[in-house]
Coordinates of C-alpha atoms and ligand atoms in Angstrom, one line a residue:
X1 CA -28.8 -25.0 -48.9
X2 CA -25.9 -26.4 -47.0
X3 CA -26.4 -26.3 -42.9
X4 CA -23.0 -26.1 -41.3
X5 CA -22.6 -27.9 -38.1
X6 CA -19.7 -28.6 -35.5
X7 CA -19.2 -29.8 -32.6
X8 CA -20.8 -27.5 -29.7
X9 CA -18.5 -24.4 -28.3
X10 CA -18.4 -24.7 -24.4
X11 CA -19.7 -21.7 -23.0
X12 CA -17.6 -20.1 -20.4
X13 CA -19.4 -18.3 -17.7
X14 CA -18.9 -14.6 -18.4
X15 CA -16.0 -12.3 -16.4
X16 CA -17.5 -9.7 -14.1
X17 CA -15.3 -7.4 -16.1
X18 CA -17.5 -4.1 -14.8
X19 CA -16.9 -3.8 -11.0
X20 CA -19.4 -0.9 -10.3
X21 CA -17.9 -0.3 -6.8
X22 CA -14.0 0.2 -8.4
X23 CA -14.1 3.9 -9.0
X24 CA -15.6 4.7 -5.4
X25 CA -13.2 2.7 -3.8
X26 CA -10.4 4.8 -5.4
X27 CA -11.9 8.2 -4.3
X28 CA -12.4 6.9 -1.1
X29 CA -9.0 6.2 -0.7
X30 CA -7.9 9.4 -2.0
X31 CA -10.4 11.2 0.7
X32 CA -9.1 9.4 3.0
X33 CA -5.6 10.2 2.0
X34 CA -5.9 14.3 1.2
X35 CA -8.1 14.9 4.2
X36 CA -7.5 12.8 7.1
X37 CA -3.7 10.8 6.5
X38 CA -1.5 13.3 4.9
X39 CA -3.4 16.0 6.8
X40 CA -2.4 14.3 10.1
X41 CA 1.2 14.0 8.6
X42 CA 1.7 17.5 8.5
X43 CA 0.2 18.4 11.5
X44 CA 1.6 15.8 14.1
X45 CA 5.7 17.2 13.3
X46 CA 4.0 20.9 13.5
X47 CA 2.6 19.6 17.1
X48 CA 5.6 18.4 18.2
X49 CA 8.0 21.0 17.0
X50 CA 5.9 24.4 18.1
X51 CA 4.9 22.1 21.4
X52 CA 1.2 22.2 20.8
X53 CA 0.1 20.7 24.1
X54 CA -1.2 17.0 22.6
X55 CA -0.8 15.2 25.8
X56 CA -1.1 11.6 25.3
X57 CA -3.4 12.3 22.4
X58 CA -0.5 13.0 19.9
X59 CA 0.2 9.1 20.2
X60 CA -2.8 8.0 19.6
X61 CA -3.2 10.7 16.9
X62 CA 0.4 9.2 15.1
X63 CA -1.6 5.9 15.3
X64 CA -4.4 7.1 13.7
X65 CA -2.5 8.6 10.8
X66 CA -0.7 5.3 10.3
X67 CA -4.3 3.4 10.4
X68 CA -5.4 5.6 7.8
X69 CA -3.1 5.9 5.4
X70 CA -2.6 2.0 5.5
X71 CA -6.1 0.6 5.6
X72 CA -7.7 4.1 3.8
X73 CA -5.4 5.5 1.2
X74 CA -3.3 2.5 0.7
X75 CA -6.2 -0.4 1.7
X76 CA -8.8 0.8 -0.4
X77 CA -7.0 1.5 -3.3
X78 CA -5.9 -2.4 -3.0
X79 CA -8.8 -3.7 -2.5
X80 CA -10.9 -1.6 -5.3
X81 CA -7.9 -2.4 -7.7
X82 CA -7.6 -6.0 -6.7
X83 CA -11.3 -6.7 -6.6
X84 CA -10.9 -5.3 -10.2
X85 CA -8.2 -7.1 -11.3
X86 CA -8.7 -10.8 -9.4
X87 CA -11.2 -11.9 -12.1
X88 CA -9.4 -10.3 -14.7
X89 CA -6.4 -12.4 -14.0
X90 CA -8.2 -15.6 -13.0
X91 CA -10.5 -15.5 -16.0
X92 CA -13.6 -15.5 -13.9
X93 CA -16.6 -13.8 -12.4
X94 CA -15.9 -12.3 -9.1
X95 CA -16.9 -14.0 -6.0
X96 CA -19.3 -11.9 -3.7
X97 CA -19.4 -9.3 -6.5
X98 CA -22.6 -8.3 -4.6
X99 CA -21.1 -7.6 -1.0
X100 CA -18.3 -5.3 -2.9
X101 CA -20.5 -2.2 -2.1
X102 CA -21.2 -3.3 1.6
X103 CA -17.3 -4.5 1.9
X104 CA -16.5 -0.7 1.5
X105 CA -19.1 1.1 3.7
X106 CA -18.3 -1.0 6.0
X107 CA -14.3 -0.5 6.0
X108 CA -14.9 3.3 5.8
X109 CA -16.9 2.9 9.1
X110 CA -14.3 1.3 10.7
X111 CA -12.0 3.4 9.6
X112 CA -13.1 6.6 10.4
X113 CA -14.4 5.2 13.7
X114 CA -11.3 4.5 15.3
X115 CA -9.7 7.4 13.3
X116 CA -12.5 9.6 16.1
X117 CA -12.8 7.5 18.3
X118 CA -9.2 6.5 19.5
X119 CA -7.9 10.2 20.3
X120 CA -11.1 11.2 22.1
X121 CA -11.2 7.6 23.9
X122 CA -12.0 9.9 27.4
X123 CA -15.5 11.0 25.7
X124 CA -18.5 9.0 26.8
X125 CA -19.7 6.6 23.8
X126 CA -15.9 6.9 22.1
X127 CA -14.9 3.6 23.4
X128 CA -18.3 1.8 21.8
X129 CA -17.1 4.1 18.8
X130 CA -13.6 2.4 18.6
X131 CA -15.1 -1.1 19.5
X132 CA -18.0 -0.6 16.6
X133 CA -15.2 0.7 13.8
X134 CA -12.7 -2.5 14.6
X135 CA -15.7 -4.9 14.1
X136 CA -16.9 -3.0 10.5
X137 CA -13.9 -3.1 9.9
X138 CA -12.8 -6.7 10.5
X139 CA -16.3 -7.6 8.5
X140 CA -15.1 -5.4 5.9
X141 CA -12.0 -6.9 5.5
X142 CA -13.3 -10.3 5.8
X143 CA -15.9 -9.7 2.6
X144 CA -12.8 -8.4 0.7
X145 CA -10.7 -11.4 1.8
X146 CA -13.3 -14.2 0.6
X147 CA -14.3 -12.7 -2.2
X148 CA -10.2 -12.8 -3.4
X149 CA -9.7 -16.2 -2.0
X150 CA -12.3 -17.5 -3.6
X151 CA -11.6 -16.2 -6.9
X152 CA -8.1 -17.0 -7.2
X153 CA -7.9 -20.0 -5.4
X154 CA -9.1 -22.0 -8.5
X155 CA -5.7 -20.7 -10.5
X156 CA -3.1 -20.6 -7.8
X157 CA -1.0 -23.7 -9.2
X158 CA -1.4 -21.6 -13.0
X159 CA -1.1 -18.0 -12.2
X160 CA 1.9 -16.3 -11.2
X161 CA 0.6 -13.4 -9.4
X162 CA -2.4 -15.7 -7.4
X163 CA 0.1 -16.6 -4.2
X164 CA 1.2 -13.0 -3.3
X165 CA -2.3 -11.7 -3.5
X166 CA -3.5 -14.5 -1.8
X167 CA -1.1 -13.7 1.0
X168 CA -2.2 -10.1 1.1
X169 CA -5.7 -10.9 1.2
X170 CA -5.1 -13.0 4.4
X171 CA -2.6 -10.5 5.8
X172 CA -5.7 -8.0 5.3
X173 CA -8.1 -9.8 7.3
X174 CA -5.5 -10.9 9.6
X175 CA -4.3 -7.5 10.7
X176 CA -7.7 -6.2 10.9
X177 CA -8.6 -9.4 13.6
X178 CA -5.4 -8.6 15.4
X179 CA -6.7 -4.3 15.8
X180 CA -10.2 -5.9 16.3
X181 CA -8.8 -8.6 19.4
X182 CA -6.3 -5.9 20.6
X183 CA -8.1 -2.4 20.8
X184 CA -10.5 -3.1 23.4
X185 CA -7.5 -3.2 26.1
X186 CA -6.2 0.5 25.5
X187 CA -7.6 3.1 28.2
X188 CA -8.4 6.7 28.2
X189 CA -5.3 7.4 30.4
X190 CA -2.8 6.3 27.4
X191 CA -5.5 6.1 24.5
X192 CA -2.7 3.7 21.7
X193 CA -2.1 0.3 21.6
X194 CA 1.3 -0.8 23.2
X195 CA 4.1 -0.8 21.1
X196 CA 5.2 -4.9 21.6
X197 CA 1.4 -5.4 19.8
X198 CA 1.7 -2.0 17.7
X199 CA 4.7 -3.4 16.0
X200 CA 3.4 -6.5 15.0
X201 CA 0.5 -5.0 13.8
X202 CA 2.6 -3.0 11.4
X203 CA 4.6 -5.8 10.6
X204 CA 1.5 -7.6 9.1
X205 CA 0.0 -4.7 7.8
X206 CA 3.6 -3.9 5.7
X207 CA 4.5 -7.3 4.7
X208 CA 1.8 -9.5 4.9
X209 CA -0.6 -7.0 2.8
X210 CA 0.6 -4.2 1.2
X211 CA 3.8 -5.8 0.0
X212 CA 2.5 -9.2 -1.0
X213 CA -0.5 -7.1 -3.0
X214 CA 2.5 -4.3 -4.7
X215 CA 4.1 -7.6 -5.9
X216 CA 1.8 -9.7 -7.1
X217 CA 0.9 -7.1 -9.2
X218 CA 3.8 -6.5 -10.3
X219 CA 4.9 -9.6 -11.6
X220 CA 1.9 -9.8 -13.9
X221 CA 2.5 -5.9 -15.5
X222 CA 6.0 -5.2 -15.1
X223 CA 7.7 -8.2 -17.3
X224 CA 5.2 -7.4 -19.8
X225 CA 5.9 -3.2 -19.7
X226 CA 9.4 -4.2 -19.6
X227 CA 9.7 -7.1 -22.0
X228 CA 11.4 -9.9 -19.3
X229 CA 10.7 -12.8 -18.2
X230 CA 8.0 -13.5 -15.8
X231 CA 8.8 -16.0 -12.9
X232 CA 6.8 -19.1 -12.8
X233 CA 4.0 -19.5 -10.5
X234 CA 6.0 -21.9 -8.5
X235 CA 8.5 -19.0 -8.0
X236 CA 6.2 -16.7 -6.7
X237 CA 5.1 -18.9 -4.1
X238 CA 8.4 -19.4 -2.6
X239 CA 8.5 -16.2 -2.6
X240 CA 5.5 -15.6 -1.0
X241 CA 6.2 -18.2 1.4
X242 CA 9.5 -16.1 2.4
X243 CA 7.5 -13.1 2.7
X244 CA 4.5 -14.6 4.8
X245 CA 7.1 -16.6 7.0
X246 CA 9.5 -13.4 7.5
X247 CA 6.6 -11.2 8.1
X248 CA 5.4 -13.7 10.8
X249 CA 8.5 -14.0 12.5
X250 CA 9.6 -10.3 12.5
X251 CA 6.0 -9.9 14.0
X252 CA 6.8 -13.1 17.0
X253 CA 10.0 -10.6 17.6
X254 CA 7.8 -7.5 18.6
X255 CA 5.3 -9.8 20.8
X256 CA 8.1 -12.1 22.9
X257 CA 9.7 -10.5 26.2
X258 CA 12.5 -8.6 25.2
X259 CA 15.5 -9.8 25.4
X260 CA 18.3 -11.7 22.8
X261 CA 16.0 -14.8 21.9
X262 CA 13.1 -11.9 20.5
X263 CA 15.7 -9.2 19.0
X264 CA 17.2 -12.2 17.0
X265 CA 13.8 -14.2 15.8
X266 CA 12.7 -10.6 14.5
X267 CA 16.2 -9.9 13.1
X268 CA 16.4 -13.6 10.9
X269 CA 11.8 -12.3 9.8
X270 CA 13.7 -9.2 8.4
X271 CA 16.6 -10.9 6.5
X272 CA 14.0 -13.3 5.1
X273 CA 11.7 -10.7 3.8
X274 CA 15.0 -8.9 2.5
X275 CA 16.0 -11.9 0.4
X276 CA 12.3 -12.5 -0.6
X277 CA 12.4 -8.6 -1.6
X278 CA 15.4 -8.7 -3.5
X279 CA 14.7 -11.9 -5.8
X280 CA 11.3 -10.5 -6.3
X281 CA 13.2 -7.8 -7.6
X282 CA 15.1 -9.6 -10.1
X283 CA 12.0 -10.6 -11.6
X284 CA 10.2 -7.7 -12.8
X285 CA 13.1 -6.2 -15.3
X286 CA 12.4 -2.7 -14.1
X287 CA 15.8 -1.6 -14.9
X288 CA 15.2 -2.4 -18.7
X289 CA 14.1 -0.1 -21.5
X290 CA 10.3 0.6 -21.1
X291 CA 10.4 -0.9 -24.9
X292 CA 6.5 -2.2 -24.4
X293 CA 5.0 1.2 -23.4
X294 CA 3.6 3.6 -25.9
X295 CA 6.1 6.9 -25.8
X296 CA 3.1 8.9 -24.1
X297 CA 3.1 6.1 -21.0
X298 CA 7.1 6.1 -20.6
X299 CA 6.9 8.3 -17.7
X300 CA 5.2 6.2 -16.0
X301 CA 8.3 3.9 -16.4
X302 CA 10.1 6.4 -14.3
X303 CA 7.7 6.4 -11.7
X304 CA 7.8 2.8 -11.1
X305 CA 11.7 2.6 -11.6
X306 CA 12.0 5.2 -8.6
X307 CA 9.6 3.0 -6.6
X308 CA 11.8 0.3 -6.9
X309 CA 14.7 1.8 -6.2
X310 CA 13.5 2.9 -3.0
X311 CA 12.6 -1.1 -2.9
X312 CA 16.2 -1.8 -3.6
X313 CA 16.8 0.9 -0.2
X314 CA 14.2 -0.5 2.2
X315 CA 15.5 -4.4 1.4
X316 CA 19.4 -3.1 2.3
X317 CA 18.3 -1.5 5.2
X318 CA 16.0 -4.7 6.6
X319 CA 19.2 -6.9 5.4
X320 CA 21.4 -4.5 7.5
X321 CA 19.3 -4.0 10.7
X322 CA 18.0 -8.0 10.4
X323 CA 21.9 -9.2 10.0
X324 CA 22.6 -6.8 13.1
X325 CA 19.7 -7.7 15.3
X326 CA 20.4 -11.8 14.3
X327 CA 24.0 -11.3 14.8
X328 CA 24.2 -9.0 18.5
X329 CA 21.3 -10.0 19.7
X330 CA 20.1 -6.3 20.0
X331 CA 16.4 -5.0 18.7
X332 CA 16.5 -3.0 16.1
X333 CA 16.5 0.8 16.9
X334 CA 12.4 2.2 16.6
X335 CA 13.7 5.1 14.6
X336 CA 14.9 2.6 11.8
X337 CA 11.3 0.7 11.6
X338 CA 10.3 3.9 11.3
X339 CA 12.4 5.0 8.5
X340 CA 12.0 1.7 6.9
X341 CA 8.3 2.2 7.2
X342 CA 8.4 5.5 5.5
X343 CA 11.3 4.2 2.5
X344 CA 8.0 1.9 1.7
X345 CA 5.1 3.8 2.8
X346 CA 6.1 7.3 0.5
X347 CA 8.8 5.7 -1.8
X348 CA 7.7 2.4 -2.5
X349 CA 3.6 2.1 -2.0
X350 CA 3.0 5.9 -3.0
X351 CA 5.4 6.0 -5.9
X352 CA 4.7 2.7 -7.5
X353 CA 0.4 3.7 -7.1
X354 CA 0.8 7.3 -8.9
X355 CA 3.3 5.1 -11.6
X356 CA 0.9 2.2 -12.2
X357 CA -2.1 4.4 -11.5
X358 CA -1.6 6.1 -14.6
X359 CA -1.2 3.4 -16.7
X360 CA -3.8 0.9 -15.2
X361 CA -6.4 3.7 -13.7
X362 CA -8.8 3.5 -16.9
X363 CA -9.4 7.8 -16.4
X364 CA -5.5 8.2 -16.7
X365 CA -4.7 5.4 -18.9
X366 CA -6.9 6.6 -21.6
X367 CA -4.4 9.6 -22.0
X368 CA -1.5 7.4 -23.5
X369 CA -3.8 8.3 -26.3
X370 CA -3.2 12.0 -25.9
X371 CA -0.4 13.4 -28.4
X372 CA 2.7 14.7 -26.0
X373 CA 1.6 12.7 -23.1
X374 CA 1.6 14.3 -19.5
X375 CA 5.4 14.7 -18.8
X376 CA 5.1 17.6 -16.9
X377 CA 2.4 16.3 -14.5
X378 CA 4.8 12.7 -14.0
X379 CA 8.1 15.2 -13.1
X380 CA 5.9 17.3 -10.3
X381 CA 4.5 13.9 -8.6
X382 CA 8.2 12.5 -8.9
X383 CA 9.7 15.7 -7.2
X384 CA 6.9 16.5 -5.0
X385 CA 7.2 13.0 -3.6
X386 CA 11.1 11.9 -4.3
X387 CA 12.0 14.9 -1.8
X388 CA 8.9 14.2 0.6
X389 CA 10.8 10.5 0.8
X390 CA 14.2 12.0 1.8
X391 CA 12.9 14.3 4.3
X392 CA 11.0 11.9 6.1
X393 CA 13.8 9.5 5.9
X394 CA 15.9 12.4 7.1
X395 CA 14.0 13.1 10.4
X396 CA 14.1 9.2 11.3
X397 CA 17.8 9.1 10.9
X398 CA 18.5 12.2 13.1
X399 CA 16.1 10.8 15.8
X400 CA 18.5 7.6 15.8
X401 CA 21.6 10.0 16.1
X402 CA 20.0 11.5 19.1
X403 CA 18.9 14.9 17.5
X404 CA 16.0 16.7 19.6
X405 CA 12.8 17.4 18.4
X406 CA 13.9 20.3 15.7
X407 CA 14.0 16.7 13.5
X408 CA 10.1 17.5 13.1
X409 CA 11.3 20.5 11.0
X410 CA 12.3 17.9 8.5
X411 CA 9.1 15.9 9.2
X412 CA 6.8 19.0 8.7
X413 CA 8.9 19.8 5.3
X414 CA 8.3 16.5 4.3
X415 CA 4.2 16.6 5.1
X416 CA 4.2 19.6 3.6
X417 CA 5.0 18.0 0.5
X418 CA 3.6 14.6 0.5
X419 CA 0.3 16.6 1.0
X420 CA 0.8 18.7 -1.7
X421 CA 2.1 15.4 -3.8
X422 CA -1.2 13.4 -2.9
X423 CA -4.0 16.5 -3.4
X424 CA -2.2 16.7 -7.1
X425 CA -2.5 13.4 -7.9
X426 CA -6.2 13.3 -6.7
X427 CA -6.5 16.9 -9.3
X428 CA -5.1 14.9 -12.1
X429 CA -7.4 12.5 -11.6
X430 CA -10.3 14.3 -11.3
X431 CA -9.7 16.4 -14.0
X432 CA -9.1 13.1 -16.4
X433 CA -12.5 11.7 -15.1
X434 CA -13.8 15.0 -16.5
X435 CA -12.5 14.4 -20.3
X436 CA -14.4 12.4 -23.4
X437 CA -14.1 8.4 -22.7
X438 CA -12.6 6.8 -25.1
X439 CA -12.9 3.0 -25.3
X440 CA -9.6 1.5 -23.6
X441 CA -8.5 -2.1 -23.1
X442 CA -7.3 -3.3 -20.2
X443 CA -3.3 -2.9 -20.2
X444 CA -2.5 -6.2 -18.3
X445 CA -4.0 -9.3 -19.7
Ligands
HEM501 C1 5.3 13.0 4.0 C2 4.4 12.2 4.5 C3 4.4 11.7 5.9 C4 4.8 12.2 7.1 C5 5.4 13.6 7.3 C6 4.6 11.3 8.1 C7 4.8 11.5 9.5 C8 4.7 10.6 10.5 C9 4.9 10.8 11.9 C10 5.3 12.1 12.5 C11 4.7 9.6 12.5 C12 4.9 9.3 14.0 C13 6.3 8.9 14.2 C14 6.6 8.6 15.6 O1 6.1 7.6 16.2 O2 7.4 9.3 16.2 C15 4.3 8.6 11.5 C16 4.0 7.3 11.8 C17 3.5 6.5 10.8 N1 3.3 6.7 9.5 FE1 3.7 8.4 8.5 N2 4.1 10.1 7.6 C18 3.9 10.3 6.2 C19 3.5 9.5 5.3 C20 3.0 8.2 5.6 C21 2.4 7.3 4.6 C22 2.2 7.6 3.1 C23 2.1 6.2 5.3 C24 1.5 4.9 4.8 C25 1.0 4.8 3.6 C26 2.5 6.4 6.6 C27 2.4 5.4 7.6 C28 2.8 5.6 8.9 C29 2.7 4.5 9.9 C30 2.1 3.1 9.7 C31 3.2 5.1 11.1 C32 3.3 4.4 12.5 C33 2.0 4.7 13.3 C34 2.0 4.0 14.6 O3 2.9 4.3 15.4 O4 1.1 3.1 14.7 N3 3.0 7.6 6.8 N4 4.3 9.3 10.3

């Protein structure tokens, strides 16, 4: 009998495709998100408007709400997703797979620690509380950040969404070192960090994480879903590069003495992450037919559509208010970082993780397979959450127009139903998690 040889098949080392530690970092962020953020959402515009007597606590309590839903609802679901999808992408095994488990105690520590600790900073032990949760935290962070580096640094020159996630892994550890450096000098007396140092900790939070992460992974699902064209990896590093270098300098403009010179470096960060916004834009082909998607999926497709047409909004209004500030020499108003905030943080980050949740969430995605889809379930998270958008938006624009503090009426509208968005979402999901498991492959490749 005839023995058949060849020449010997190169063994490639196998992809941690199973990240045991991916589903608990989605319910944590949910958790996070139905019980603390959105909670906190809703009450802070009811303690402002029916003058519950918050003291300097309902500052410190704002910041807690933004700390949360940044680094819990929207962080974790980041990190699980990106930890997920880095080696995916890169075509190999995770780095610090291990740690993945530790990386998330740790960052729910942290987070719920200053979450406590921050408002009650005139308790005895609350300030060791605060100090403990920033260094989790920042350890946290920094197992999540190595463990992306290191995956994806091997494929940056070859893969096109490698640069942006790179960026947001390095804004993630960044912000959290900037929290961990900056919270020790708050007191008991005014219990929030100052808002020169606030601001440019949002800045990097916004742009150099979130965005960069929304992007990245965009540009590796949305040509596909969309049948376009997908920009080259050189392409998405200039356009990382804009976004990292505009996120920078509209963070210099919060921390320089105010004055022209720091109203105008922060106005020319905003019109560069504006222009990086809108050619990233131009490269997903979200405004094509959803030709790609099974008909049970499509309304997904309008999910993500709204999310970038809120996109669209927020990189007007930073091209506006950067053009102004660059232009007069004025800062930009706080009630239109605030708005902006909130176009991204509800329309943009919210919307696009309900849209591409339920096509790239393996308990959801497995119910393209369902006859009739879930239409009815995509139409309530777009209503709840398209309204909750213009409310919010709403009570930022009045507080620029001078209105009083009935503008938390809109507010409190608006938490009302972003709360009611995010516990439904967290239902749907739950209740898919429940069902039969069919086998399902991955949707990007
Ligand atoms: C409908 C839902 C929401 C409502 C009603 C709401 C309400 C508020 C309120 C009242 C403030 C304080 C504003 C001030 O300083 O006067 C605030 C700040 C903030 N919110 Fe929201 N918010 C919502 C959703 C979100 C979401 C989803 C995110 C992020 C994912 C977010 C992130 C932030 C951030 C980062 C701040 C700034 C906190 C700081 O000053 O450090 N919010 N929000």
């Amino acid at each position: 009998m005839a023995t058949i040889t060849g020449p010997a098949v190169p063994m490639r080392p196998p992809v941690a495709r199973d990240d045991r530690s991916f589903p608990w970092y989605v319910g944590a962020a949910l958790g996070i998100a139905v019980l603390g953020g959105f909670v906190l959402a809703l009450l802070l515009p009811l303690a402002a408007v029916l003058q519950w007597d918050w003291g300097v606590r309902w500052r410190a309590l704002a910041q807690a709400h933004g700390h949360l839903q940044i680094g819990g609802w929207l962080g974790l679901f980041i990190a699980g997703m990106a930890l997920r999808l880095a080696p995916r992408f890169a075509g190999r095994p995770l780095a610090l797979a291990r740690l993945t488990p530790l990386a998330l105690a740790l960052l729910i520590a942290g987070l719920l620690g200053r979450a406590v600790a921050q408002p009650l900073l005139d308790v005895p032990g609350m300030r060791a509380l605060l100090l403990a949760g920033a260094v989790a935290e920042l350890a946290g962070c920094g197992i999540v950040t190595l463990a992306l580096l290191r995956t994806l640094a091997p494929a940056v020159r070859t893969l096109t969404p490698a640069p942006l996630l790179m960026l947001g892994a390095t804004g993630l550890v960044a912000q959290a070192l900037l929290a961990a450096v900056w919270l020790p000098a708050i007191h008991a007396d005014y219990p929030a960090l100052p808002s020169d140092r606030n601001g440019a900790l949002l800045t990097v939070q916004f742009f150099g994480f979130v965005l960069p992460f929304v992007l990245g992974v965009s540009f590796r699902a949305l040509p596909t879903f969309f049948k376009h064209t997908a920009p080259s990896p050189r392409r998405a590093a200039l356009i990382a590069a804009a976004l990292g270098l505009g996120a920078g300098l509209t963070a210099a403009g919060s921390l320089l003495t105010p004055g022209s010179g720091a109203a105008r470096t922060g106005g020319a960060g905003m019109l560069l992450i504006a222009v990086a916004v809108v050619t990233a834009i131009a490269h997903t082909g979200v405004w094509k037919h959803a030709e790609r998607l099974r008909p049970s999926a499509r309304g997904a497709a309008l999910l993500i559509r709204t999310g970038y047409v809120w996109l669209s909004v927020a990189a007007l209004w930073l091209l506006w208010d950067g053009a102004g500030a660059l232009v007069s020499g004025d800062p930009v108003p706080a009630a239109h970082a605030d708005g902006i905030r909130h176009v991204l943080a509800l329309g943009v980050f919210t919307m696009l993780v309900f849209g591409m949740g339920q096509l790239m969430l393996p308990w959801l995605a497995m119910r393209r397979q369902r006859p009739g889809g879930y239409r009815g379930e995509t139409w309530t998270l777009w209503a709840l959450l398209s309204s909750a958008t213009v409310l919010r938006v709403t009570g930022s624009l009045l507080e620029a127009r001078g209105a009083g503090t009935d503008r938390y009426w809109w507010v409190a509208a608006a938490g009302t139903l972003g709360l009611a968005a995010i516990a439904f979402f967290a239902f749907t999901l739950l209740h898919a998690r429940r069902a039969p498991k069919p086998e399902i492959p991955v949707i990007v490749r």
